[in-house]
GROMACS .gro file of C-alpha atoms in nm:
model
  413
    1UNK     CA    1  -4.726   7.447  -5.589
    2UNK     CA    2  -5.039   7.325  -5.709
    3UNK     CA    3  -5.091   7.032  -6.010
    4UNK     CA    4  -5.200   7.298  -6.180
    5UNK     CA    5  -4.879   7.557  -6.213
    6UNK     CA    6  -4.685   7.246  -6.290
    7UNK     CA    7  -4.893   7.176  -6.564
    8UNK     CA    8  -4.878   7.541  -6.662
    9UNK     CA    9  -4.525   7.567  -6.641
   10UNK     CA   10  -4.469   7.231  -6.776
   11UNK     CA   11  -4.683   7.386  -7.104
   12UNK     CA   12  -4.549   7.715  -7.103
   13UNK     CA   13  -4.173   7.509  -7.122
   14UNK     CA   14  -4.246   7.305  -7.394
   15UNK     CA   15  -4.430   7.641  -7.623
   16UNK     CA   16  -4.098   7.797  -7.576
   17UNK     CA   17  -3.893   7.531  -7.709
   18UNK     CA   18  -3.652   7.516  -7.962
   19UNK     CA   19  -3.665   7.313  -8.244
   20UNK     CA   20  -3.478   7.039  -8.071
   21UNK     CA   21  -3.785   6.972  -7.877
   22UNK     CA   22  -4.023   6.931  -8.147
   23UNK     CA   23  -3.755   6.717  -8.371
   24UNK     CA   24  -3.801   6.471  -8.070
   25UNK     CA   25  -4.136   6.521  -8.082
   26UNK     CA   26  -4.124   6.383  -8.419
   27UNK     CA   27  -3.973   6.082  -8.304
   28UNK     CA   28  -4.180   6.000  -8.069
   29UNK     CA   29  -4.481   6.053  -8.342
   30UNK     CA   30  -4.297   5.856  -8.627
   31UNK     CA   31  -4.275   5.566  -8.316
   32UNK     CA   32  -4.666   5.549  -8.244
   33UNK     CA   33  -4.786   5.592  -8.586
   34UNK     CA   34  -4.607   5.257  -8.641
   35UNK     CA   35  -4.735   5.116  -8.372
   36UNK     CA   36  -5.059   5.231  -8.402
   37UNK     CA   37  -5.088   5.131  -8.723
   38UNK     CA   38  -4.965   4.778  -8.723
   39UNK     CA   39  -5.190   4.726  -8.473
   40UNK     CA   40  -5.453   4.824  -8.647
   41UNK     CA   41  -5.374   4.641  -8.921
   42UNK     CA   42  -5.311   4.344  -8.712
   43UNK     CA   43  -5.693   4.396  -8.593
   44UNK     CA   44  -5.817   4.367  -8.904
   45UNK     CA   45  -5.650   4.054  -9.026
   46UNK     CA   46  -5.779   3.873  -8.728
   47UNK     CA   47  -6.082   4.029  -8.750
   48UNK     CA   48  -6.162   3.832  -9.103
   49UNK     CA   49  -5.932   3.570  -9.010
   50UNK     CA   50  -6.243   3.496  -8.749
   51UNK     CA   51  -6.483   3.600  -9.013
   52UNK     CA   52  -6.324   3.339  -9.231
   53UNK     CA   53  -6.326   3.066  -8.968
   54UNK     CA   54  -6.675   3.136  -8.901
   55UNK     CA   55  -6.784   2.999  -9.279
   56UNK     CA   56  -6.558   2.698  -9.255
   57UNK     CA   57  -6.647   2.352  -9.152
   58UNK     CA   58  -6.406   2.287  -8.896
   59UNK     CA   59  -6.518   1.949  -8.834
   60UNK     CA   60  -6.425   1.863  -9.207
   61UNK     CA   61  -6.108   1.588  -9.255
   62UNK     CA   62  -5.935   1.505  -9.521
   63UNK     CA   63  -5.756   1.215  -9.636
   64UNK     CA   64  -5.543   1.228  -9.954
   65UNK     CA   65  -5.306   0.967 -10.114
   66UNK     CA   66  -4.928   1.025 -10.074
   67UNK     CA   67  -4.743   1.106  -9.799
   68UNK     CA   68  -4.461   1.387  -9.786
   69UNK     CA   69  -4.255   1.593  -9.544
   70UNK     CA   70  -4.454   1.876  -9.613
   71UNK     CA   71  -4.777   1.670  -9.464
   72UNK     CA   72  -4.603   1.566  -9.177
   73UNK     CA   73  -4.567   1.915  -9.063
   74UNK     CA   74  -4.881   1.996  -9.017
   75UNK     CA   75  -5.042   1.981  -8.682
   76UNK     CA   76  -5.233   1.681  -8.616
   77UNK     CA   77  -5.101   1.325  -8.630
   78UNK     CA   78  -5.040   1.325  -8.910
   79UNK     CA   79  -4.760   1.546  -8.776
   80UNK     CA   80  -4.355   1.537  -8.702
   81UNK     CA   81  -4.265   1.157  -8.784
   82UNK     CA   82  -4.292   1.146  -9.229
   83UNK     CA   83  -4.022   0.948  -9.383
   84UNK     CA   84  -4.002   1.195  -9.666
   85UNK     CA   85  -4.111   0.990  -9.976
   86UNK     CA   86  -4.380   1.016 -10.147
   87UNK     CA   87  -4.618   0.776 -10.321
   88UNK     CA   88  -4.849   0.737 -10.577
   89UNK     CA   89  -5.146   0.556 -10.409
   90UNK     CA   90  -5.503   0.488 -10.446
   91UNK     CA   91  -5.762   0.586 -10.159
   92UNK     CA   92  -6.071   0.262 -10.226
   93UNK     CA   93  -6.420   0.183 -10.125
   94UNK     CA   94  -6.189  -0.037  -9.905
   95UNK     CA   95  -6.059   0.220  -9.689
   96UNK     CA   96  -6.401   0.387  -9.639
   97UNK     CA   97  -6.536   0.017  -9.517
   98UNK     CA   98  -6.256   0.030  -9.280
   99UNK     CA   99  -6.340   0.403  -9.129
  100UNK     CA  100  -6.708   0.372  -9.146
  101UNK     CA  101  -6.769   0.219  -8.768
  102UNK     CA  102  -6.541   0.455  -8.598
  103UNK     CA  103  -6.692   0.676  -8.320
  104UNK     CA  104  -6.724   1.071  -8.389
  105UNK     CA  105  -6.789   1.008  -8.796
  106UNK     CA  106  -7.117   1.127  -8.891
  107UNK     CA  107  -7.059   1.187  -9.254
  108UNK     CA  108  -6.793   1.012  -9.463
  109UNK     CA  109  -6.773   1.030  -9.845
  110UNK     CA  110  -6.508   1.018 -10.140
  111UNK     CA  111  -6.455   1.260 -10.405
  112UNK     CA  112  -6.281   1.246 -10.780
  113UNK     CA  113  -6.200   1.577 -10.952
  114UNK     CA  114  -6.007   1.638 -11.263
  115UNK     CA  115  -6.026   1.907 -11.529
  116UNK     CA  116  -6.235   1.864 -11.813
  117UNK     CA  117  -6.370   2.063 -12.123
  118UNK     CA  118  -6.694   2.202 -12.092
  119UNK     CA  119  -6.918   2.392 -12.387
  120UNK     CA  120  -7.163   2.619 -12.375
  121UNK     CA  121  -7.321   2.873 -12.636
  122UNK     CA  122  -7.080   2.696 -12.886
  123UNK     CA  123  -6.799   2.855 -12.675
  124UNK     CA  124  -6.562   2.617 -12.517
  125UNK     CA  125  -6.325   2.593 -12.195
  126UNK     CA  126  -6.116   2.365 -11.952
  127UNK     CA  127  -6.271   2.364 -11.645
  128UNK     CA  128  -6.257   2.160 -11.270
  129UNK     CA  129  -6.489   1.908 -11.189
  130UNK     CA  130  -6.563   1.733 -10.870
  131UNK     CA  131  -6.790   1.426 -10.860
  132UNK     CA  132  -6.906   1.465 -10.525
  133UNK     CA  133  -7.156   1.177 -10.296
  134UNK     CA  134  -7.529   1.320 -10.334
  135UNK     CA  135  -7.651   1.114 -10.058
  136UNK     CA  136  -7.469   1.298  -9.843
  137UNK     CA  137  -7.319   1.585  -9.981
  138UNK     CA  138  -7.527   1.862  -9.917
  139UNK     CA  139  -7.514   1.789  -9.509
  140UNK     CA  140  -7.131   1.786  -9.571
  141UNK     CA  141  -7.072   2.093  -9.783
  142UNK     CA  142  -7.076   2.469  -9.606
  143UNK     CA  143  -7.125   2.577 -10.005
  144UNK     CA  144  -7.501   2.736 -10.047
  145UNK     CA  145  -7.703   2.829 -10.357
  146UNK     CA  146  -7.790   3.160 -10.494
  147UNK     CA  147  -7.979   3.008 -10.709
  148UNK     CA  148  -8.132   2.621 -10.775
  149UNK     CA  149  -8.070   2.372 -10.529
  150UNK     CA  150  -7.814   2.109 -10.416
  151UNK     CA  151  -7.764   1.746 -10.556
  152UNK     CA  152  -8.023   1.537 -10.485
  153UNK     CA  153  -7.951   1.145 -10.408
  154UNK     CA  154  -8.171   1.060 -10.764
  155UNK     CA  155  -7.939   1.296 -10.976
  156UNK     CA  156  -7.775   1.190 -11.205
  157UNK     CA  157  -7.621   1.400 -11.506
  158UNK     CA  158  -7.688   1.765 -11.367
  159UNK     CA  159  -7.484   1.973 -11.202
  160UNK     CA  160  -7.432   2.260 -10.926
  161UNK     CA  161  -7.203   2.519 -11.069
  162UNK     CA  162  -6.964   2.744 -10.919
  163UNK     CA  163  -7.087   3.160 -10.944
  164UNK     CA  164  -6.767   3.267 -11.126
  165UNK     CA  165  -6.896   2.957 -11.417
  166UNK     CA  166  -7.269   3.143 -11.432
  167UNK     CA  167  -7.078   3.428 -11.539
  168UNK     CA  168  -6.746   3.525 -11.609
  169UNK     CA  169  -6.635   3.219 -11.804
  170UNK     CA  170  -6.886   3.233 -12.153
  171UNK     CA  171  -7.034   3.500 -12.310
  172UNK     CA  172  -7.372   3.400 -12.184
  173UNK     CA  173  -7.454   3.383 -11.849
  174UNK     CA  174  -7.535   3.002 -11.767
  175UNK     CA  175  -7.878   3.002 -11.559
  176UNK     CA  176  -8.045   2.734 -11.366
  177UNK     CA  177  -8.170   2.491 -11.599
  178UNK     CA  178  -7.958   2.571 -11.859
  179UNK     CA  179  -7.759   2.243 -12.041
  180UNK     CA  180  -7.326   2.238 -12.012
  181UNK     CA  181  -7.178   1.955 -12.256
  182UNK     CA  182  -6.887   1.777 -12.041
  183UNK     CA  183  -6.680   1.526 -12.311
  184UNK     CA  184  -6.993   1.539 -12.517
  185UNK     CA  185  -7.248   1.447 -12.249
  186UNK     CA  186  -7.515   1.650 -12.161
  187UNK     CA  187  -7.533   1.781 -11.831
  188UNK     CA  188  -7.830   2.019 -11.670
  189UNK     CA  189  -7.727   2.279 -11.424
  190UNK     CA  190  -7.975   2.262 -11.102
  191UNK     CA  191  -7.738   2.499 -10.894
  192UNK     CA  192  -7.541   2.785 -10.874
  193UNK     CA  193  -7.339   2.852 -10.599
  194UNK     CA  194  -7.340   3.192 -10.387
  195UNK     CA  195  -7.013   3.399 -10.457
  196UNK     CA  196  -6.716   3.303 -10.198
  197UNK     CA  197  -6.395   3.341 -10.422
  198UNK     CA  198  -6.282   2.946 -10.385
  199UNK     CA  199  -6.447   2.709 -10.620
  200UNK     CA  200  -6.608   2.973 -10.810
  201UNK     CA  201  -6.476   2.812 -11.085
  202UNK     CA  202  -6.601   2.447 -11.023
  203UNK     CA  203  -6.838   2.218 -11.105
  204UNK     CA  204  -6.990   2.009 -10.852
  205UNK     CA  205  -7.207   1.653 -10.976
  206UNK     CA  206  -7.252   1.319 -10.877
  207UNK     CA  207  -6.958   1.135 -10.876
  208UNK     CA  208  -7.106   0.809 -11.102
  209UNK     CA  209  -7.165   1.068 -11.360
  210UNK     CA  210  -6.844   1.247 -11.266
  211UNK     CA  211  -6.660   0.876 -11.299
  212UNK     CA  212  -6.783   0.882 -11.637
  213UNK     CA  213  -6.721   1.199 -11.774
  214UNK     CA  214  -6.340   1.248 -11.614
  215UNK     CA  215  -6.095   1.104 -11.797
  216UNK     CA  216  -5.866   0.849 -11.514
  217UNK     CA  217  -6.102   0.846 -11.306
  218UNK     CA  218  -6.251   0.521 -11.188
  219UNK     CA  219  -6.528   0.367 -10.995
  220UNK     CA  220  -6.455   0.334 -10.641
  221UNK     CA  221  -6.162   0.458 -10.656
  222UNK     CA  222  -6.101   0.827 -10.504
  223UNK     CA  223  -5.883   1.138 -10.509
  224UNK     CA  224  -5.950   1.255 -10.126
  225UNK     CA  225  -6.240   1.142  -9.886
  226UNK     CA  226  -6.369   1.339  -9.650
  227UNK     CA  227  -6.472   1.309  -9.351
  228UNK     CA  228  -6.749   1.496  -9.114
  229UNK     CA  229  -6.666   1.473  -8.751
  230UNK     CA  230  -7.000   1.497  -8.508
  231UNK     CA  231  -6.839   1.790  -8.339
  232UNK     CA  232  -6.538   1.994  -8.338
  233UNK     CA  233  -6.386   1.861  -7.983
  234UNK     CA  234  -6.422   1.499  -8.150
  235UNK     CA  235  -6.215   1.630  -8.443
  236UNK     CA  236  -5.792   1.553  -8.314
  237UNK     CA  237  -5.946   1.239  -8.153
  238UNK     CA  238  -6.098   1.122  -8.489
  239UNK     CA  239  -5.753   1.200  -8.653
  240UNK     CA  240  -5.559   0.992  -8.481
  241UNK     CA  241  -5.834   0.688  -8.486
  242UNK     CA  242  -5.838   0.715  -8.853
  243UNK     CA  243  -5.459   0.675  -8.901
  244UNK     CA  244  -5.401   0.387  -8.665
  245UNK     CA  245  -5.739   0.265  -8.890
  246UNK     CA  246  -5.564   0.301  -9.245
  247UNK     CA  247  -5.231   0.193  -9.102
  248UNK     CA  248  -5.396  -0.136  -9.038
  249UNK     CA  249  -5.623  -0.196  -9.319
  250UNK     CA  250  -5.346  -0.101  -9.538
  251UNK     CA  251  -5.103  -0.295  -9.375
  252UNK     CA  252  -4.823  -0.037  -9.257
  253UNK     CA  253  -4.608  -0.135  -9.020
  254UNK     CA  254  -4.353   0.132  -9.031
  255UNK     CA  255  -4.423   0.493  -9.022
  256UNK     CA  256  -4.216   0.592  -9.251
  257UNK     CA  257  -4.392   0.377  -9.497
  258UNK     CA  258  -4.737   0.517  -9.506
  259UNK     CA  259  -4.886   0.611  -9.808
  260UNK     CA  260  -5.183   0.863  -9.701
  261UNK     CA  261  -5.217   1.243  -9.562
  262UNK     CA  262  -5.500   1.360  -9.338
  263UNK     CA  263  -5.563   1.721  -9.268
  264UNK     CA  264  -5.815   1.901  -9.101
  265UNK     CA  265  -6.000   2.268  -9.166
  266UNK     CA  266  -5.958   2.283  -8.765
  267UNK     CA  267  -5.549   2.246  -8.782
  268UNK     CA  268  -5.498   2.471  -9.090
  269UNK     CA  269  -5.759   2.772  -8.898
  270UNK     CA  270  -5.545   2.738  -8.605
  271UNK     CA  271  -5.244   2.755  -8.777
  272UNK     CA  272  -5.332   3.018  -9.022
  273UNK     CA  273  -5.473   3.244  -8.650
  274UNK     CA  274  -5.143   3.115  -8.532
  275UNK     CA  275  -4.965   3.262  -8.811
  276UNK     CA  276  -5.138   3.611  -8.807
  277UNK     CA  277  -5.090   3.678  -8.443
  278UNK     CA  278  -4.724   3.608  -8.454
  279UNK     CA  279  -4.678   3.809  -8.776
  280UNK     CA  280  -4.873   4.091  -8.589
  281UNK     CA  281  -4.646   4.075  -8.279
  282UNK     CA  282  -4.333   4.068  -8.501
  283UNK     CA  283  -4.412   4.422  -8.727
  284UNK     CA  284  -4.522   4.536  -8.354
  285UNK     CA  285  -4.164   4.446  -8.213
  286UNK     CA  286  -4.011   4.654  -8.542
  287UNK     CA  287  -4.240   4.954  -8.482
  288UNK     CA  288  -4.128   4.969  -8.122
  289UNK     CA  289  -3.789   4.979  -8.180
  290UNK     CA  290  -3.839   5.324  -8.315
  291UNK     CA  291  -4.043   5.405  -7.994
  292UNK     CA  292  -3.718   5.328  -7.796
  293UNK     CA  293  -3.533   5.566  -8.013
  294UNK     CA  294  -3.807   5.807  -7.966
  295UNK     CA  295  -3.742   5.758  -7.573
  296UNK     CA  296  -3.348   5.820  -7.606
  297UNK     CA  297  -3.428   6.161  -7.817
  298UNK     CA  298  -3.686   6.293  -7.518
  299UNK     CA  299  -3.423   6.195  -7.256
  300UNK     CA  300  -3.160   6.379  -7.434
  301UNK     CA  301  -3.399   6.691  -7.489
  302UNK     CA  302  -3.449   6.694  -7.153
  303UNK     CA  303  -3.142   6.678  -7.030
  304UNK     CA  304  -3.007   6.959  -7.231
  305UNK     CA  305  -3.328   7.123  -7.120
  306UNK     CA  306  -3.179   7.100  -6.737
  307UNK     CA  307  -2.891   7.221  -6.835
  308UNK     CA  308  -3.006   7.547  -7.032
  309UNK     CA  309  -3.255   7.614  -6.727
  310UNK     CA  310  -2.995   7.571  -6.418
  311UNK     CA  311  -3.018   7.935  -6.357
  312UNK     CA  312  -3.358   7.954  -6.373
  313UNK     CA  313  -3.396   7.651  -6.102
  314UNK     CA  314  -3.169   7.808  -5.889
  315UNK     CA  315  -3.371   8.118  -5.902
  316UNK     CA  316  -3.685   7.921  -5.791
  317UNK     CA  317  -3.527   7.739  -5.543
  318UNK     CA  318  -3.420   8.054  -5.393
  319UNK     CA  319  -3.722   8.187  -5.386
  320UNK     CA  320  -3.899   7.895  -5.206
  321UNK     CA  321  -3.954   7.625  -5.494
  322UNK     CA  322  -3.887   7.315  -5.317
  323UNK     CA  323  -3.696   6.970  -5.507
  324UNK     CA  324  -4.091   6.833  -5.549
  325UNK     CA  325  -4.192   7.122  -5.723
  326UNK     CA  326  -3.871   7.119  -5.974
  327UNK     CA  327  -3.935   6.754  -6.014
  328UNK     CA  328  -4.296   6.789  -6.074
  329UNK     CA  329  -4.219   7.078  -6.352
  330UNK     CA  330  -3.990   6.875  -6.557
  331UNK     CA  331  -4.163   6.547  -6.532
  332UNK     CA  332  -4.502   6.777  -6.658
  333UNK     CA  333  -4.334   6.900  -6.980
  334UNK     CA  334  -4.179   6.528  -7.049
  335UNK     CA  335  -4.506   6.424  -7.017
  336UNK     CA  336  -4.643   6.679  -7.271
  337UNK     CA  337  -4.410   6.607  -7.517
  338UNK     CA  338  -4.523   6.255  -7.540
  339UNK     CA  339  -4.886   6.364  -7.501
  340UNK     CA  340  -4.804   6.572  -7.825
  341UNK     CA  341  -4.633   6.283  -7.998
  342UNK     CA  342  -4.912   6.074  -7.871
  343UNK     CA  343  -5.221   6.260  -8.031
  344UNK     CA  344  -5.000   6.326  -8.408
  345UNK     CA  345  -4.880   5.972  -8.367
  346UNK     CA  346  -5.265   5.885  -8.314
  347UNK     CA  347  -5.365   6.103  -8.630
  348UNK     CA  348  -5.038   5.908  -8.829
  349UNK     CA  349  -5.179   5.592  -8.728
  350UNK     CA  350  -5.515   5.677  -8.861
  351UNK     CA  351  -5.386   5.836  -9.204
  352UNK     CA  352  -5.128   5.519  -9.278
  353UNK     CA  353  -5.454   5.307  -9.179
  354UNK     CA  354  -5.657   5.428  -9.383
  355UNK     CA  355  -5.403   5.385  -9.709
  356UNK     CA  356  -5.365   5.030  -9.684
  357UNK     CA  357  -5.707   4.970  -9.878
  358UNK     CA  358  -5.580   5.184 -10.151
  359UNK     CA  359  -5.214   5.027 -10.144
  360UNK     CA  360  -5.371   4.722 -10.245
  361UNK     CA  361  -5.386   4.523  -9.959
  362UNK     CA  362  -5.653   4.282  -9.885
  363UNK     CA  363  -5.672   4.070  -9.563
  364UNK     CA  364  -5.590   3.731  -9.633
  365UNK     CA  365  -5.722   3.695  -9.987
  366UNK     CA  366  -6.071   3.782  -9.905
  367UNK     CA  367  -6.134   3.933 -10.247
  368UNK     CA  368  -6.314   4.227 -10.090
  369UNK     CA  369  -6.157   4.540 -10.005
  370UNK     CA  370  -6.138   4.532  -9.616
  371UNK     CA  371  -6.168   4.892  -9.439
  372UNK     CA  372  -5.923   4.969  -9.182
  373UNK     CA  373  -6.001   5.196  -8.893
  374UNK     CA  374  -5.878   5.311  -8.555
  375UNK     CA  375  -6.034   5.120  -8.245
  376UNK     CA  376  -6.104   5.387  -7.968
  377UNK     CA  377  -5.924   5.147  -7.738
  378UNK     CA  378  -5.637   5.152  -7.940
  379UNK     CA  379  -5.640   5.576  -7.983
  380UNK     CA  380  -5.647   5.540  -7.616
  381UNK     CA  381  -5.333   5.301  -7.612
  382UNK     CA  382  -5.126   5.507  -7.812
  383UNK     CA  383  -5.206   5.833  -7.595
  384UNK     CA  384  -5.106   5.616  -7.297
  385UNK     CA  385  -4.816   5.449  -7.418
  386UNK     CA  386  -4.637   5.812  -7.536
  387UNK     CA  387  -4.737   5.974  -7.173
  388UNK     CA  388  -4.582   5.697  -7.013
  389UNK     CA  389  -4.268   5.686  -7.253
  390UNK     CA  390  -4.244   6.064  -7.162
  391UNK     CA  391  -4.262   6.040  -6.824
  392UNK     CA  392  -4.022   5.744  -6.820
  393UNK     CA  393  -3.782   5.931  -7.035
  394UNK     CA  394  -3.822   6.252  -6.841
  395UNK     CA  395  -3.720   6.072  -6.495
  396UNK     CA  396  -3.385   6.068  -6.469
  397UNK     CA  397  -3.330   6.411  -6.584
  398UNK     CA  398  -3.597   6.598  -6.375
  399UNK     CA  399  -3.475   6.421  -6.046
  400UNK     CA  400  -3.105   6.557  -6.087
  401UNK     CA  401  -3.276   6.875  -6.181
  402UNK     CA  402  -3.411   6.842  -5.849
  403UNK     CA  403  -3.120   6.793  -5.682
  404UNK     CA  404  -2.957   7.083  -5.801
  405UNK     CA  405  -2.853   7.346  -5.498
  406UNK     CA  406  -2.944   7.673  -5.519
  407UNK     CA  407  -2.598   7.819  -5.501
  408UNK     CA  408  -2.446   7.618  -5.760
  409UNK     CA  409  -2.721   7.653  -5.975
  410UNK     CA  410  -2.725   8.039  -5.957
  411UNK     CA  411  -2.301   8.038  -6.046
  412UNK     CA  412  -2.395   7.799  -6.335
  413UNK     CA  413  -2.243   7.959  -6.662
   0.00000   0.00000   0.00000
């Protein structure tokens, strides 16, 4: 026989089913939907995960006071080794002395923040500043202006603001220009940031103004300083050079005794891609399950498909159909039914794609609706993936329907 009887056979089988067939069809659909869907779901959470990454500063470190368990699990070395205490320390113009002639630091600056009140219009409200290094902070920040411009190294009391502070916060909009009052000091806004959901909110000045206006806070003394690495590669390198640094200029001896935490943008990005991809492969591993289950039901149709059609094989067989051609038939139509459950799994996957945007998700707290849609590479996969499940699950039963002997077959009752 030619491929194409077995296909036409195959076809003309699985039109004349009975609804046994087409309740494992639905199996098989309910098993790539899932797939498909994760999978595109996954996509798109790495997708922005990568857009994120893009707008961060991955050669950015951070040093903070205190040391905790939680610190020492992050990646880095600041990593597996924290004696689980934590204490309330002071970061210094000391400990910036110490760093500044270590190789791979091309930018390194220290920050105080605290939340003040701030008026404007006569309207008043509790917001976060961060006195911030002008010398050097616009070649440090990734933050850019809509509108304005960035501290300058002669500013004094002005400020760059945050988008969601130009409007959302007052009943006036707060332009460029415009004058804030911070503990009853004026303060002219020069900047206002570009929308990016983090530290819309904020207020960013020079931090000998800032030491003046935030109550606690103190000259040369800092909350966190940051670091800018000259490259990313230099970045794990310049971690561990900065701890052994602090460690001795603030006289630790013992690990468990330190007193300071340093991050990096690079360690949290990897651990946050980290995260998604094994997140992705885990919902992946659920949906499959039901492809397995799917398998089991075509197996078992086909089986009792052999059985209902013995008479009919012996028939062929009589008639010259050789075991190749009965094999061929029955691995055809198992191969149909998961090309069926392929294409409505396919058009599942698209539908439960398409509702996670209205269900209310949002890929990693981007604050922007993210659209989900079907990769033609991943259509393909799930047409692929229920053929071969078909075919796989169709085995077994098509070879011992091959084996069957014509007499035997024909006395079948």
């Amino acid at each position: 026989m030619r491929n194409s009887t077995y296909l036409k056979m195959g076809l003309n089988m699985l039109l004349h089913s009975k609804l046994r067939s087409w309740l494992t069809i639905i199996g098989i659909v309910i098993g790539i939907g899932s797939v498909v869907g994760i999978l595109s779901l996954g996509d798109a959470m790495q997708e922005q995960v990568q857009s994120r990454l893009a707008e961060m500063d991955l050669t950015k470190i951070t040093i903070s006071p205190g040391y905790t368990k939680a610190s020492s699990n992050m990646p880095g070395p600041g990593g597996p080794g924290g004696g689980g205490t934590t204490t309330d320390v002071e970061l210094t113009d000391k400990d910036i002395d110490a760093l500044q002639g270590l190789d791979g630091i091309q930018y390194i600056a220290g920050q105080v923040s605290g939340s003040e009140p701030v008026i404007y219009a006569a309207q008043n409200a509790t917001l976060s500043i961060t006195g911030v290094d002008p010398q050097v902070w616009k070649y440090m920040t990734t933050l850019e202006t809509q509108s304005g411009r960035l501290l300058e190294p002669s500013d004094k009391y002005v400020a760059v603001i945050g988008s969601g502070v130009a409007s959302g916060v007052y009943d006036q909009d707060i332009g460029v220009n415009q004058v804030i009052t911070i503990n009853g000091k004026a303060v002219r806004v020069v900047g206002i940031l570009t929308e990016e959901g983090q530290g819309d909110r904020s207020i960013y000045m020079p931090i000998d103004a800032a030491v003046n206006l935030i109550d606690d806070a103190e000259e040369g003394v800092y909350d966190t300083i940051t670091v800018k690495a000259k490259s990313e590669d230099l970045v794990d390198s310049l971690m561990e050079d900065i701890e052994k640094k602090l460690m001795i200029s603030r006289h630790i001896i013992r690990d468990d005794d330190r007193d300071f935490s340093i991050s990096a943008s690079k360690s949290m990005a990897e651990s946050v891609t980290e995260m998604t991809s094994s997140m992705t492969l885990f919902l992946g591993a659920i949906a499959a399950v039901s492809l397995l289950v799917g398998a089991v039901g075509i197996a078992n149709t086909m089986f009792t498909s052999v059985l209902e059609k013995t008479k009919e094989i012996g028939t062929m067989k009589a008639i010259g159909a050789k075991n190749r051609d009965i094999l061929m038939i029955f691995l055809f139509n198992s191969a149909m039914v998961g090309l069926v459950g392929g294409i409505l799994g396919v058009a599942l996957g698209t539908f439960v794609s398409t509702l996670f945007p209205l269900l209310g998700v949002r890929m990693m707290g981007g604050g922007s609706d993210s659209s989900l849609y079907l990769a033609p590479d991943l259509m393909a996969f799930g047409l692929i993936l229920a053929i071969v499940i078909g075919v796989a699950s169709g085995v077994v039963p098509a070879y011992r329907a091959s084996k069957l002997k014509p007499v035997d077959a024909l006395r079948y009752e």
